Structures are given as structure tokens and as C-alpha cells.
Amino acid sequence: AQSVTQLGSHVSVSEGALVLLRCNYSSSVPPYLFWYVQYPNQGLQLLLKYTTGATLVKGINGFEAEFKKSETSFHLTKPSAHMSDAAEYFCAVSLRSNDYKLSFGAGTTVTVRA
Amino acid sequence: GAVVSQHPSRVICKSGTSVKIECRSLDFQATTMFWYRQFPKQSLMLMATSNEGSKATYEQGVEKDKFLINHASLTLSTLTVTSAHPEDSSFYICSASWGSGELFFGEGSRLTVL
């Protein structure tokens, strides 16, 4: 079985500051890891995913995440926050690349201060 | 990107009544659709997987008779909460796939049972 823990249900950053969202996973086999973003009144949108290969994954909107097996982590970062980054972010894990039985974290709400 | 739409986005009903939530893929044929439930400040929990023309596969602990799922066409899946009670109040989210390796999510439907 696999599970995900997102540390911090709410993160507040200043515009232009670093965004760091933490995600730790538990999996009995090498995991596939995902970050999704949900804007108000919209569906979840895939930001990026890690399957195999390069451990630093770049996604849309300037986000990237690094898979660290030794730390069982997949933290999401963005060097400079923009007001449009205010949203809910979900980390998810699955056992296969196309396995849609995703296990989601509880989500982290990001607010951006002007 | 592909669009998945849910309707209604919000519904309030009396205890004991049944409520139907629709999930439509607007610009692609969804071979598989998924239904999730999300409690406040908690993870999305996969309830069931539905494939067009066949019975839904429910996750352990999800009552099949309470949550009826129908996937009658390649663009429509419905979730019916039967004899709803206040504990069924939640945020229900669907997602759909056409086999591309990516999931597309609906906006979610908030059910409140009085």
C-alpha cells in the first residue's frame, strides 16, 4: 500500500519569494509521484510527475520537484511566487505510471501576499 | 487540455432523498472514469472506478448500494447517492481518462444533506 503526507495544510508566502511545499510518501515498491494544483472552482490540474529517470522534474508554471528516495520525499518548489499561484496543491502517489488509483495527500493551501 | 465537467457544483437535499451527480468529458471519450470523495482538510479518497458499459469497481469500505455509479456512455458517468444522510455530506470529484496516461478532473460537487 502507498500513502502520502503533506506537511503543512497552509503556506503563506510573499510575492517573489520561494514556494516550498513538502510531500513525503510511503510505498512498498518504487513509486510514481504527482503534484496537482486546484484553483478555486476548478478541477485538479497536473503540475508535474515523476515516473523514472531524472529525479528533478520540471512542470508547468515554473514549478519543479525533486524525488529523493533516501528521504522518501517529493517536495515541490518554485523560486518566485506569483499571485496566480494561490491555490490548493495535492501530492499523490501510485504504484504504476498509468495506475489511476492515486493516493492523495490532504492538500496544502497556498496564499500569496502582495 | 481536456475538459471534464461536473453538475451540479453544489446541491442541498433533505435527508432520505437521492441525489445524482453527473460527470461529463466534454472533448474526449473517457474509457474510464473515477469518483472520489473529499472531506474537509483531508485527502481525496477513491470511491470507485467505472468503465463504460460495465459495472463499477468499488474500493473497500464503499457501500455499493449507497453510491450507485453508472457509466452509460463514453462521455458520461453518474454518481447517485441514495437515501442520503448528513454523514454523506462531502465534496465529490470525478476524473476521467482516455488512456493517455493522464487524468482529467472535474470541478467537484459539494453535497450538503440536511
PDB file of C-alpha atoms in Angstrom, chain A residues 9 11 15 28 34 50 58 80 92 96 99 104 110-111:
ATOM      1  CA  SER A   9      -2.057  22.440   5.453  1.00  0.00           C
ATOM      2  CA  VAL A  11       1.513  28.023   3.410  1.00  0.00           C
ATOM      3  CA  GLU A  15       5.068  37.581  -3.911  1.00  0.00           C
ATOM      4  CA  SER A  28       6.333  -0.758  -0.758  1.00  0.00           C
ATOM      5  CA  PHE A  34       2.485  13.513  -8.840  1.00  0.00           C
ATOM      6  CA  TYR A  50       7.942  11.580 -11.578  1.00  0.00           C
ATOM      7  CA  LYS A  58      10.144  20.323 -14.117  1.00  0.00           C
ATOM      8  CA  SER A  80       9.500  33.148  -7.158  1.00  0.00           C
ATOM      9  CA  ALA A  92      -0.211  11.961  -4.938  1.00  0.00           C
ATOM     10  CA  ARG A  96       2.455   2.422 -11.681  1.00  0.00           C
ATOM     11  CA  ASP A  99      -2.263   3.452 -12.385  1.00  0.00           C
ATOM     12  CA  PHE A 104      -3.597  11.792  -2.372  1.00  0.00           C
ATOM     13  CA  VAL A 110      -1.028  28.433  -0.742  1.00  0.00           C
ATOM     14  CA  THR A 111      -1.744  32.099  -0.257  1.00  0.00           C
TER      15      THR A 111
END
